[in-house]
Short mmCIF file of C-alpha atoms and ligand atoms in Angstrom, two decimals:
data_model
loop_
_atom_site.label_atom_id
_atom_site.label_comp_id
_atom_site.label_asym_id
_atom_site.label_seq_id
_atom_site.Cartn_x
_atom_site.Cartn_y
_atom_site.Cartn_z
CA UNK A 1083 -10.85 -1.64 -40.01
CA UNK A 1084 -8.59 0.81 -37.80
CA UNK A 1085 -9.06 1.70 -34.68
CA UNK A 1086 -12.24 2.39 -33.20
CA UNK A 1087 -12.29 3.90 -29.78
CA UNK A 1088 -16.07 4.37 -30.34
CA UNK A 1089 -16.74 0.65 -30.49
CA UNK A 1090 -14.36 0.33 -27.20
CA UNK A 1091 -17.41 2.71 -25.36
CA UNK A 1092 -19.76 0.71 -26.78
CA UNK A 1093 -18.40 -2.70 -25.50
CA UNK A 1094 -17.85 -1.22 -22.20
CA UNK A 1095 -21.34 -0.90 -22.05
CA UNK A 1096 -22.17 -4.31 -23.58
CA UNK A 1097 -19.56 -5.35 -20.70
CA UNK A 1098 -22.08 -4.10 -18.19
CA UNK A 1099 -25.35 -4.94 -19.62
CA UNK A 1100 -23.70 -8.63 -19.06
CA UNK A 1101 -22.34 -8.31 -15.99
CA UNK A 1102 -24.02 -5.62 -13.77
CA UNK A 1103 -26.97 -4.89 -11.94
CA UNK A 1104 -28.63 -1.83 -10.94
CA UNK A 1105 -26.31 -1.64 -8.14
CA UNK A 1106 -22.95 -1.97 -10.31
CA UNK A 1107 -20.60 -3.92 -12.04
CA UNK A 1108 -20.73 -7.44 -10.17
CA UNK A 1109 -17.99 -9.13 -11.86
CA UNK A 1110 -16.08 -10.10 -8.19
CA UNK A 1111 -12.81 -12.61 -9.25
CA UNK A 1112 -13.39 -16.65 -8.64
CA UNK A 1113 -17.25 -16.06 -9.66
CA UNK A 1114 -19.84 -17.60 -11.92
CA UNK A 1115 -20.09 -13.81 -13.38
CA UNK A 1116 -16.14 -13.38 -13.72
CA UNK A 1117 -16.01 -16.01 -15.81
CA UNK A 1118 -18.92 -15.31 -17.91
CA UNK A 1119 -17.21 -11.97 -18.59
CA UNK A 1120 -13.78 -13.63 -18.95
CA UNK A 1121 -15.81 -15.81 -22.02
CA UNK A 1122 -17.17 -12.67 -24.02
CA UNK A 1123 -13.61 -11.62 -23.65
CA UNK A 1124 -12.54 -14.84 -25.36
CA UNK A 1125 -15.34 -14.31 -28.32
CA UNK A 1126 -14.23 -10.87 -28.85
CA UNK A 1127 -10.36 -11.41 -28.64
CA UNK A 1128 -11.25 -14.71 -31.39
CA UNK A 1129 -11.47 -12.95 -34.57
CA UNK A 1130 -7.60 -10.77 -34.02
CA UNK A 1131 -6.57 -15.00 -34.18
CA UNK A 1132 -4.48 -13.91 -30.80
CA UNK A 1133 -4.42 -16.97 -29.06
CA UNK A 1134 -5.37 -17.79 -25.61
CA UNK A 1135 -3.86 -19.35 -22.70
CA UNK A 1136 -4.79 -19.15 -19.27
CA UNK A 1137 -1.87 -19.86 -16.65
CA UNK A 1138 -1.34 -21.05 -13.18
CA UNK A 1139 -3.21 -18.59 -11.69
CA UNK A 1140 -5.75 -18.00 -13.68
CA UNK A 1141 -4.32 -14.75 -15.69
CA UNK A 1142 -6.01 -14.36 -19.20
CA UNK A 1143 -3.28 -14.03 -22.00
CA UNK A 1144 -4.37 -14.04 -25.71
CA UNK A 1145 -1.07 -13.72 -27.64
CA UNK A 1146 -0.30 -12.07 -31.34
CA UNK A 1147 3.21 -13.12 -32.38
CA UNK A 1148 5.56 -10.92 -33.67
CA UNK A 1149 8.79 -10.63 -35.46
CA UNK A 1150 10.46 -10.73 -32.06
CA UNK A 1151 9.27 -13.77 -29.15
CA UNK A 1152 10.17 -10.78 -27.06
CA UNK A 1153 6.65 -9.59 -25.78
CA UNK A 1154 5.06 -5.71 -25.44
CA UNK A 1155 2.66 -6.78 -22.81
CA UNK A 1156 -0.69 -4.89 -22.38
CA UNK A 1157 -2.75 -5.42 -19.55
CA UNK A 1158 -5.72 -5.22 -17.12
CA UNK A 1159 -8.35 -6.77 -15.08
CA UNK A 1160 -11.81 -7.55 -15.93
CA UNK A 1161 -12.80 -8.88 -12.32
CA UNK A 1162 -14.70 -5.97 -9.99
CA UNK A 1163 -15.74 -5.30 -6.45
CA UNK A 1164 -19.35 -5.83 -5.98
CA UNK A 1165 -21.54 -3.21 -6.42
CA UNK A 1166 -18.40 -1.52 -8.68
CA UNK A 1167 -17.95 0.82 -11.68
CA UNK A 1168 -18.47 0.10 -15.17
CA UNK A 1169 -14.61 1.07 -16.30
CA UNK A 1170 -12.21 -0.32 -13.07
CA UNK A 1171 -9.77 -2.48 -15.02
CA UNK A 1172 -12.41 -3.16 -17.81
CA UNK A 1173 -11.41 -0.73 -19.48
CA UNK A 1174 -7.73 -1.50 -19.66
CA UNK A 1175 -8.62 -4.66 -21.22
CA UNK A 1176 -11.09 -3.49 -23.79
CA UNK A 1177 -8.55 -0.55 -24.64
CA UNK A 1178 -6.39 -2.91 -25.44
CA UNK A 1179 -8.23 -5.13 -27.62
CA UNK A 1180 -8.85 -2.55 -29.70
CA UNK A 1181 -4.73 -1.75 -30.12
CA UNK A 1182 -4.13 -5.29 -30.48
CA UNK A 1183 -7.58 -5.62 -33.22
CA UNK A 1184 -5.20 -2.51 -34.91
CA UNK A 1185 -2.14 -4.66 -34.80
CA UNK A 1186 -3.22 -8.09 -36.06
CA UNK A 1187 -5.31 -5.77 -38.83
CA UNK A 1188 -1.83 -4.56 -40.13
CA UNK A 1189 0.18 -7.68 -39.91
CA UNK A 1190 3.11 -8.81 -38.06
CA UNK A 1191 3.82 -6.24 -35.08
CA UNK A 1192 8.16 -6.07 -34.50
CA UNK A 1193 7.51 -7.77 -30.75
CA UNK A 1194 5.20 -10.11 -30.27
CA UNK A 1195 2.19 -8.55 -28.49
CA UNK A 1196 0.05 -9.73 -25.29
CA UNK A 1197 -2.93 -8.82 -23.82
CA UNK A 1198 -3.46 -9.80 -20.33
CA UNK A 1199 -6.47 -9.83 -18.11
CA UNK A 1200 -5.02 -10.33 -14.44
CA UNK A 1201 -6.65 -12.66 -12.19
CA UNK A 1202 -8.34 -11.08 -9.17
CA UNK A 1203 -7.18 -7.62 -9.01
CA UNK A 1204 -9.45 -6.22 -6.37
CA UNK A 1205 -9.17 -8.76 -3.90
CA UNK A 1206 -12.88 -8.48 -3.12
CA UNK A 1207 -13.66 -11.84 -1.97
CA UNK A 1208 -10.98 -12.85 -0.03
CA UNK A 1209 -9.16 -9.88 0.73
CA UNK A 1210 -6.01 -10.54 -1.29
CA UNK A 1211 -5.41 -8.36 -4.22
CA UNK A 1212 -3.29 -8.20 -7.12
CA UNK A 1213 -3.00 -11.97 -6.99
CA UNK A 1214 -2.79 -12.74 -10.64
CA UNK A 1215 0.07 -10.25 -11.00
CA UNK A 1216 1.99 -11.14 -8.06
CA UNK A 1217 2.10 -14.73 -8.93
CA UNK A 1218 3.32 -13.84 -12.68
CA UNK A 1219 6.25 -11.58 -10.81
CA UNK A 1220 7.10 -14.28 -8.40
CA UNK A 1221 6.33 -11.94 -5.18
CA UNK A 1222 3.44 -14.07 -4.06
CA UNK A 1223 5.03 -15.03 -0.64
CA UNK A 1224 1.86 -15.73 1.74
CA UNK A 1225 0.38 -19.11 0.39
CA UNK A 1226 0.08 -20.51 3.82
CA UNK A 1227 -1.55 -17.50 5.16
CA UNK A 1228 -4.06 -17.72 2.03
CA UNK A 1229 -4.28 -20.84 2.81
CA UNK A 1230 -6.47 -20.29 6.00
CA UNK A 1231 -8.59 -17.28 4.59
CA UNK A 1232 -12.43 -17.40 3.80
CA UNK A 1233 -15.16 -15.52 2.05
CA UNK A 1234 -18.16 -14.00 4.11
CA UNK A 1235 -19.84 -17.32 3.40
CA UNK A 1236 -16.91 -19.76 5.01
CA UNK A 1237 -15.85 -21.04 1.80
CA UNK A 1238 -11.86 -21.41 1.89
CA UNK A 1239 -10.00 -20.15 -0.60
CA UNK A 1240 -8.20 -22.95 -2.22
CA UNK A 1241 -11.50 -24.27 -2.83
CA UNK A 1242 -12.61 -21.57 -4.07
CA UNK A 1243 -9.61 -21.21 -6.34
CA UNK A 1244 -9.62 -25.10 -7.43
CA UNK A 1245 -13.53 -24.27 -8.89
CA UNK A 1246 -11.89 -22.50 -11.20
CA UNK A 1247 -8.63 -24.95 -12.15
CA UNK A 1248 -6.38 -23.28 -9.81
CA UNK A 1249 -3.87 -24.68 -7.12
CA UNK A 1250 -2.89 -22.34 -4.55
CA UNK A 1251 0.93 -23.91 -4.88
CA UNK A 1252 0.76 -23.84 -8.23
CA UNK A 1253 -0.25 -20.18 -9.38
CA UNK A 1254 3.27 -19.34 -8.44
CA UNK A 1255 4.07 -21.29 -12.21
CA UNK A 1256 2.42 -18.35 -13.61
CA UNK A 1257 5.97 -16.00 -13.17
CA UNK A 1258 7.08 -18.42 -16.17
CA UNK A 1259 4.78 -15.80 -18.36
CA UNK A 1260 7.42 -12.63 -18.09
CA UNK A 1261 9.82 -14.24 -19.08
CA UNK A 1262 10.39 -12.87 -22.46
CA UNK A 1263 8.54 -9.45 -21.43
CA UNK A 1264 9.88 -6.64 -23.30
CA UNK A 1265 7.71 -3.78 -21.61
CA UNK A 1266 4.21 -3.73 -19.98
CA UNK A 1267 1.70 -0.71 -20.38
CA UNK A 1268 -1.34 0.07 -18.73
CA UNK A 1269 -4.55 2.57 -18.85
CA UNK A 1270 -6.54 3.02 -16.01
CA UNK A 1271 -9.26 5.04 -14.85
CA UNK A 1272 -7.43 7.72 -12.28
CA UNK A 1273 -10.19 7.20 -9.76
CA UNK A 1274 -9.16 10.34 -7.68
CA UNK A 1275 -9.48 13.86 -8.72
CA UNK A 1276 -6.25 15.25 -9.97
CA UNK A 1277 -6.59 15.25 -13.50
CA UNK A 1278 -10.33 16.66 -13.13
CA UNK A 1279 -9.42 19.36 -11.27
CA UNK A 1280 -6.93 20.51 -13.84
CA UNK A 1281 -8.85 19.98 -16.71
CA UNK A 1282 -7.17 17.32 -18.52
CA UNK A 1283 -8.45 13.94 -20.12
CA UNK A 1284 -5.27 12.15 -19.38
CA UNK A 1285 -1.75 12.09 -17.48
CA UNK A 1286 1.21 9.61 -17.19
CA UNK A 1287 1.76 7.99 -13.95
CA UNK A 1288 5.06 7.99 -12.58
CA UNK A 1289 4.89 4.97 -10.37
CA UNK A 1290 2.84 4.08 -7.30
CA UNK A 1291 2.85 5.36 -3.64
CA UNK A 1292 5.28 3.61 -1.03
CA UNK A 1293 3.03 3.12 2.11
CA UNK A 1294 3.93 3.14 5.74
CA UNK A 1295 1.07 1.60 7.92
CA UNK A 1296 1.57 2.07 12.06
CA UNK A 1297 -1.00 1.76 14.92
CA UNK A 1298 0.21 4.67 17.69
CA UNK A 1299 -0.96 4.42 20.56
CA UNK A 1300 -0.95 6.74 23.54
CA UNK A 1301 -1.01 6.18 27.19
CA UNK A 1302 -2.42 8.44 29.89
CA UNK A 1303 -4.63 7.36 32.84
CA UNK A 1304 -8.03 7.11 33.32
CA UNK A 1305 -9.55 9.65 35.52
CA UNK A 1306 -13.40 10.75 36.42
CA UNK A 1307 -14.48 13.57 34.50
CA UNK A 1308 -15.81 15.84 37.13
CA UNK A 1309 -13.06 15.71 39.89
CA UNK A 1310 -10.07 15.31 37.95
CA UNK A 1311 -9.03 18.97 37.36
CA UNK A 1312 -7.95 20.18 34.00
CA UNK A 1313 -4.28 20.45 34.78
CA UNK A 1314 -4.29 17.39 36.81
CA UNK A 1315 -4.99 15.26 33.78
CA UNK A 1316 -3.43 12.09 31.54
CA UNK A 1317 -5.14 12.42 28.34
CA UNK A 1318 -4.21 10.46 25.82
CA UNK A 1319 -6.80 11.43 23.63
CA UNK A 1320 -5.18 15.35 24.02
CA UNK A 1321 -1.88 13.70 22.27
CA UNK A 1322 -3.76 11.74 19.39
CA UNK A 1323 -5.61 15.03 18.59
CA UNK A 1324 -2.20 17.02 18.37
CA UNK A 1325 -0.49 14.34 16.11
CA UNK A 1326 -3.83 14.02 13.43
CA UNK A 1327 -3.01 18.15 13.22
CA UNK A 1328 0.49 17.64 12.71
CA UNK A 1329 0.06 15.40 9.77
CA UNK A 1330 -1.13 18.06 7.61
CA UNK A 1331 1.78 20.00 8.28
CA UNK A 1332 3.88 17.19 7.70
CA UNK A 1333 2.30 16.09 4.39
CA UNK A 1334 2.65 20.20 3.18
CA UNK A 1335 6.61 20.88 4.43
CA UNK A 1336 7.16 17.36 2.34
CA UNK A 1337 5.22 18.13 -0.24
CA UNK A 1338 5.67 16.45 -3.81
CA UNK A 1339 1.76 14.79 -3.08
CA UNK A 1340 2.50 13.52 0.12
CA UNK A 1341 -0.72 12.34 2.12
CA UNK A 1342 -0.97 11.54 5.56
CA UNK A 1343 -3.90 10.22 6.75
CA UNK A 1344 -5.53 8.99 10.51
CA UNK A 1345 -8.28 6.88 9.31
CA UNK A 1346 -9.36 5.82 12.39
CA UNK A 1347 -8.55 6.42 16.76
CA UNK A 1348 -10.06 3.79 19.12
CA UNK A 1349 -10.44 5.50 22.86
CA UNK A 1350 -10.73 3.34 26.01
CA UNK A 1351 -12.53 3.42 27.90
CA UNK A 1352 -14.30 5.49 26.04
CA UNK A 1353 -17.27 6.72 28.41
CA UNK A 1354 -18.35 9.87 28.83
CA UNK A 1355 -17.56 10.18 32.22
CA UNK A 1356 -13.73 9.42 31.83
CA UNK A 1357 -10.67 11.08 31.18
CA UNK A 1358 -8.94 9.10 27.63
CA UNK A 1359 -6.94 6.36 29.02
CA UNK A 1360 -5.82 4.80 25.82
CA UNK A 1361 -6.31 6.35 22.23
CA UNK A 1362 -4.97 3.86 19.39
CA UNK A 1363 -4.61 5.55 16.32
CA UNK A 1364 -3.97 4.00 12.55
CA UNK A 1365 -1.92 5.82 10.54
CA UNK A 1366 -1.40 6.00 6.58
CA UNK A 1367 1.47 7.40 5.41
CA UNK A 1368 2.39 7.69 1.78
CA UNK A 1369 4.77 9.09 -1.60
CA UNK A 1370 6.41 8.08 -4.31
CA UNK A 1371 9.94 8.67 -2.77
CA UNK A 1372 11.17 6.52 -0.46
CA UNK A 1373 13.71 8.97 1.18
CA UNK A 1374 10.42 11.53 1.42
CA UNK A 1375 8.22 8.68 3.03
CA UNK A 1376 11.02 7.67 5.65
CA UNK A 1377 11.42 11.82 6.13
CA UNK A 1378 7.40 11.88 6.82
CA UNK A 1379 7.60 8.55 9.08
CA UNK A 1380 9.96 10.29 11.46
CA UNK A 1381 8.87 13.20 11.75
CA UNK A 1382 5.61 12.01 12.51
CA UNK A 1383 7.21 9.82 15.13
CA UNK A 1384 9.32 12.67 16.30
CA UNK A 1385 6.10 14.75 16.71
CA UNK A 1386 4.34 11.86 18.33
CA UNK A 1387 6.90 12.11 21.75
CA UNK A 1388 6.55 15.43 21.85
CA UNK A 1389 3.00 15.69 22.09
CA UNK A 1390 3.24 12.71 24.74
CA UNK A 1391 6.21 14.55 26.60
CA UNK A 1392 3.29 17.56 26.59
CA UNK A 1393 0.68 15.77 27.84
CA UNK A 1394 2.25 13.20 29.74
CA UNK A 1395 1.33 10.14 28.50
CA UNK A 1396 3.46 7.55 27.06
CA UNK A 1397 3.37 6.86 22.98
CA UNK A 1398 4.33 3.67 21.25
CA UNK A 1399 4.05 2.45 17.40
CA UNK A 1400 3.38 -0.80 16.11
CA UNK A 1401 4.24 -1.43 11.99
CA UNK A 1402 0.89 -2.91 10.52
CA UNK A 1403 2.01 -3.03 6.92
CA UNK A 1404 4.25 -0.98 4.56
CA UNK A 1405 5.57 -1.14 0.75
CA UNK A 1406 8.76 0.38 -1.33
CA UNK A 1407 7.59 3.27 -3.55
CA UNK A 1408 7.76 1.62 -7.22
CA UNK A 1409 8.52 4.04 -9.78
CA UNK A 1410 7.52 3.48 -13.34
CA UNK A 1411 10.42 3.44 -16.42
CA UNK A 1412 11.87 6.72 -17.29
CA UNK A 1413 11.84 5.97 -21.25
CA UNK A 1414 8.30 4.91 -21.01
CA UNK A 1415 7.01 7.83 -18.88
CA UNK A 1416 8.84 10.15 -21.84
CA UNK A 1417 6.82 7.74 -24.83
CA UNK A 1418 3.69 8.30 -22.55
CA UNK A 1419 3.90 11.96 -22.00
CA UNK A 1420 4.46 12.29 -26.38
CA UNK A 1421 1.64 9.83 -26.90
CA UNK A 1422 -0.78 11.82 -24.75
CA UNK A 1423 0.26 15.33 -26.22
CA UNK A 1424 -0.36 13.82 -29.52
CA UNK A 1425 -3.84 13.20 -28.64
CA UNK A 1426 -5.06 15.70 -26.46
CA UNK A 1427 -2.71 18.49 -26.60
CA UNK A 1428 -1.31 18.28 -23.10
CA UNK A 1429 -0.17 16.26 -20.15
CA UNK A 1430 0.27 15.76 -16.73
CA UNK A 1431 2.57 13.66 -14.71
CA UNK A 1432 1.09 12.31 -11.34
CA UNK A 1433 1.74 10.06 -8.89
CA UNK A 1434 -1.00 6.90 -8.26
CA UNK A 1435 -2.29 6.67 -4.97
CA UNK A 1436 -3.47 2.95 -5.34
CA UNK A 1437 -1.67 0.37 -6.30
CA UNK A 1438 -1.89 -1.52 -9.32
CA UNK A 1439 -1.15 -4.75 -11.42
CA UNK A 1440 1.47 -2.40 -13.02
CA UNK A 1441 3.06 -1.83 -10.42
CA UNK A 1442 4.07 -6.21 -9.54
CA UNK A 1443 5.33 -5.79 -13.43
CA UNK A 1444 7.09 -3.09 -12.33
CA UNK A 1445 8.80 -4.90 -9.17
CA UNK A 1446 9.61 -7.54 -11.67
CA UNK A 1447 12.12 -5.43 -13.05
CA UNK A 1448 10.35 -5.27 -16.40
CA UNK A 1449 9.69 -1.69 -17.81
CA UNK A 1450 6.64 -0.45 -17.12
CA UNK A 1451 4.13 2.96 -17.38
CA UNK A 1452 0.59 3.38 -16.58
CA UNK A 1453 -1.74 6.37 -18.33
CA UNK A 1454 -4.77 7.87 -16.06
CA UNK A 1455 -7.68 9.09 -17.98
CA UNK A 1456 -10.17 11.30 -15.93
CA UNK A 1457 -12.33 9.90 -13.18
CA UNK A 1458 -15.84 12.41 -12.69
CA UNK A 1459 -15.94 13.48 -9.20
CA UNK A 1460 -13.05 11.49 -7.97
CA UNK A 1461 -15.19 8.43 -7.63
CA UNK A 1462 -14.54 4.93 -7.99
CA UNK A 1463 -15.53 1.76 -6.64
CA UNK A 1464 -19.12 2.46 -6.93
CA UNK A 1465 -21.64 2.45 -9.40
CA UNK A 1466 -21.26 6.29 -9.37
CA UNK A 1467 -17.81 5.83 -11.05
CA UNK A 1468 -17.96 7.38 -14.71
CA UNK A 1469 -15.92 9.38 -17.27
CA UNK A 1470 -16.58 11.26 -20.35
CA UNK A 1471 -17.12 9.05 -23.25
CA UNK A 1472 -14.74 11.65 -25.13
CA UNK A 1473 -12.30 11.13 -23.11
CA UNK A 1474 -12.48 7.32 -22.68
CA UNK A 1475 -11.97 7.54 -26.71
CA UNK A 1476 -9.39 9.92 -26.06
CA UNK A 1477 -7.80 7.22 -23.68
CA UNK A 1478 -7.92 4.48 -26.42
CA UNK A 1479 -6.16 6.39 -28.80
CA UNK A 1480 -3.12 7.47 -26.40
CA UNK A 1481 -2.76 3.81 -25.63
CA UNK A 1482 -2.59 3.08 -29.03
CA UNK A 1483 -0.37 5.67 -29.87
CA UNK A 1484 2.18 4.57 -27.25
CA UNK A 1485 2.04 0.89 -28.12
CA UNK A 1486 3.34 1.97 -31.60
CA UNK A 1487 6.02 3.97 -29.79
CA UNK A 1488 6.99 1.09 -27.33
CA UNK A 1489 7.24 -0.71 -30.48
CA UNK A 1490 9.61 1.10 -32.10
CA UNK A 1491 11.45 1.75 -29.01
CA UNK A 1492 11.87 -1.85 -27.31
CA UNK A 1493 11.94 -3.69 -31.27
ZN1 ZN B 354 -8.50 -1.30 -11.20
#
């Protein structure tokens, strides 16, 4: 029995037979449906003999020792957002199954090898992702925040969370798990359109975007729309406009996939009759360098006062969220690069918009690299989301390829 990408395809499937609907995949974290899927994970894990143990916060680990404790950790998540795709995270886990069904098939592997299926990835019911991952790398920080939030039906989330055997307090026991990690690989879907737009099944991702989150806001003064003259105006809304133009050129001159974006500008008062008083814009700013992303943060703020100094209105900015770039491990990104040449001929290197359970491991200091196979028509997050069954096998094979050469290289 060697590897079978084929039967990975057909598992998917069997994976949403189980756990979807006709709208999607409905496997949302801290569910009934989760954890149904989280059990046929179990059953088909059984027969490798990797053993299971599920931590302090609810990560899945099944665990194939090795000639080394130290642990080549593959990983994943199994939980969805409703109404999702059939290969979000899924397939990262069932990929990997099928490496470590390889493995335990040809005996003792040099490290000891662990598949992991992270708790609550999306964040879809409570509006907290990657919480599995950031417990395990010890940068869970906002218990007493968590503490207060609810799903759409008022349930809390510790309860929630103690339904299925986990303290809030607690889950932060799960960074006891890395310990002895050697080197953590991932393959996920790219859900954007890079790698379709090329023409390639698969690329290496190089780490994940730093983000810089603002709310700008400009100040004029309201005026009536039919005697305030033209020239006579305060229009805040004139300044907003300028700056969501600028970002394009800001994202282009910095190039290196840079993306700005304004995903949303509130006016007030926002009547027809009425000259823009105040226009509060949100503002998405990301790369993978963080020298780059500071560069594109100040020139946008630089470009922000002089479009107010133009229009005379005032301009202020507010910091909503932001995140260090986290770049993936140089020897890895080299093994992943070989490992996908090997199986389709060529590569591509690309930055990942989104951010990932890799990308926690990665904070943690422990080396890390993520593969992308191709997402059709960008999509993701919907039942819509799909990829070639070629290249899905195509995907299973590169993973296993590079396991063998993290192997060899971390042994
Ligand atoms: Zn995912």
């Amino acid at each position: 029995m060697s590897l079978s990408p084929e039967r990975t395809v057909a598992e998917l499937r069997e994976l949403q037979e189980l756990t979807g609907d006709e709208n999607g995949a409905q496997r949302v974290a801290w569910t009934e449906t989760w954890e149904r899927a989280r059990a046929w994970l179990r059953e088909k894990v059984a027969p490798t003999g990797a053993e299971e143990e599920i931590d302090e916060a609810a990560n899945q680990w099944f665990t194939l020792p090795g000639a080394s404790e130290r642990a080549l950790l593959l990983g994943g998540h199994i939980d969805s957002v409703p109404n999702g795709g059939w290969l979000d995270g899924c397939l990262d886990v069932l990929a990997g199954l099928e490496v470590l069904r390889r493995l335990a098939e040809e005996g003792t592997p040099p490290l000891t090898v662990r598949l992991v299926n992270w708790a609550d990835e999306e964040g879809a019911r409570f509006g907290r992702s990657l919480f599995g991952s950031s417990a395990a790398a010890g940068s869970m920080n906002d218990q007493d925040e968590l503490r207060e939030r609810r799903d759409a039906d008022g349930i809390a989330l510790p309860a929630a969370l103690a339904e299925h055997g986990v303290d809030l307090d607690g889950a932060l026991e799960a960074r006891g798990q890395l310990a002895g990690a050697a080197a953590y690989l991932e393959l996920h879907i790219e859900q954007g359109p890079v790698l379709e737009s090329l023409d390639l099944p698969l690329g290496v991702v190089l780490g994940t975007f730093g983000v810089e989150r603002h709310l700008v806001t400009f100040r004029g003064q309201a005026a009536h729309a039919g005697s305030t003259p033209m020239d006579k105006r305060r229009d805040a809304l004139a300044g907003a406009a300028k700056l969501e133009l600028e970002l394009r050129e800001i994202a282009r001159r910095v190039g290196g996939g840079a993306v700005c974006t304004m995903g949303g500008v509130v006016t007030r008062p926002g009547i027809v009759t009425s000259v823009v008083e105040t226009a509060e814009c949100l503002l998405d700013q990301r790369h993978l360098d963080a020298t780059w992303l500071a560069e594109m943060l100040s020139n946008a703020e630089a470009a922000s006062r002089r479009f107010a100094h133009e229009e005379n209105v005032e301009v202020d900015w507010d910091k909503i969220w932001s995140i260090e770039p986290i770049p993936f491990d140089e020897r890895l990104i080299e093994l992943a690069d070989e490992a996908i040449m090997e199986v389709a001929g060529s590569s591509h290197r690309l930055p990942s918009g989104p951010l990932h359970d890799a990308a926690e491991v990665a904070r943690a200091g422990i080396p890390t690299v993520m593969l992308f196979v191709q997402s059709l028509r960008g999509l993701s997050h919907t039942k819509l989301e799909d990829t070639k069954e070629e290249h899905l096998e195509l995907a299973v094979q590169a993973l296993d390829k590079l396991t063998t050469k993290a192997l060899e290289a971390f042994a």
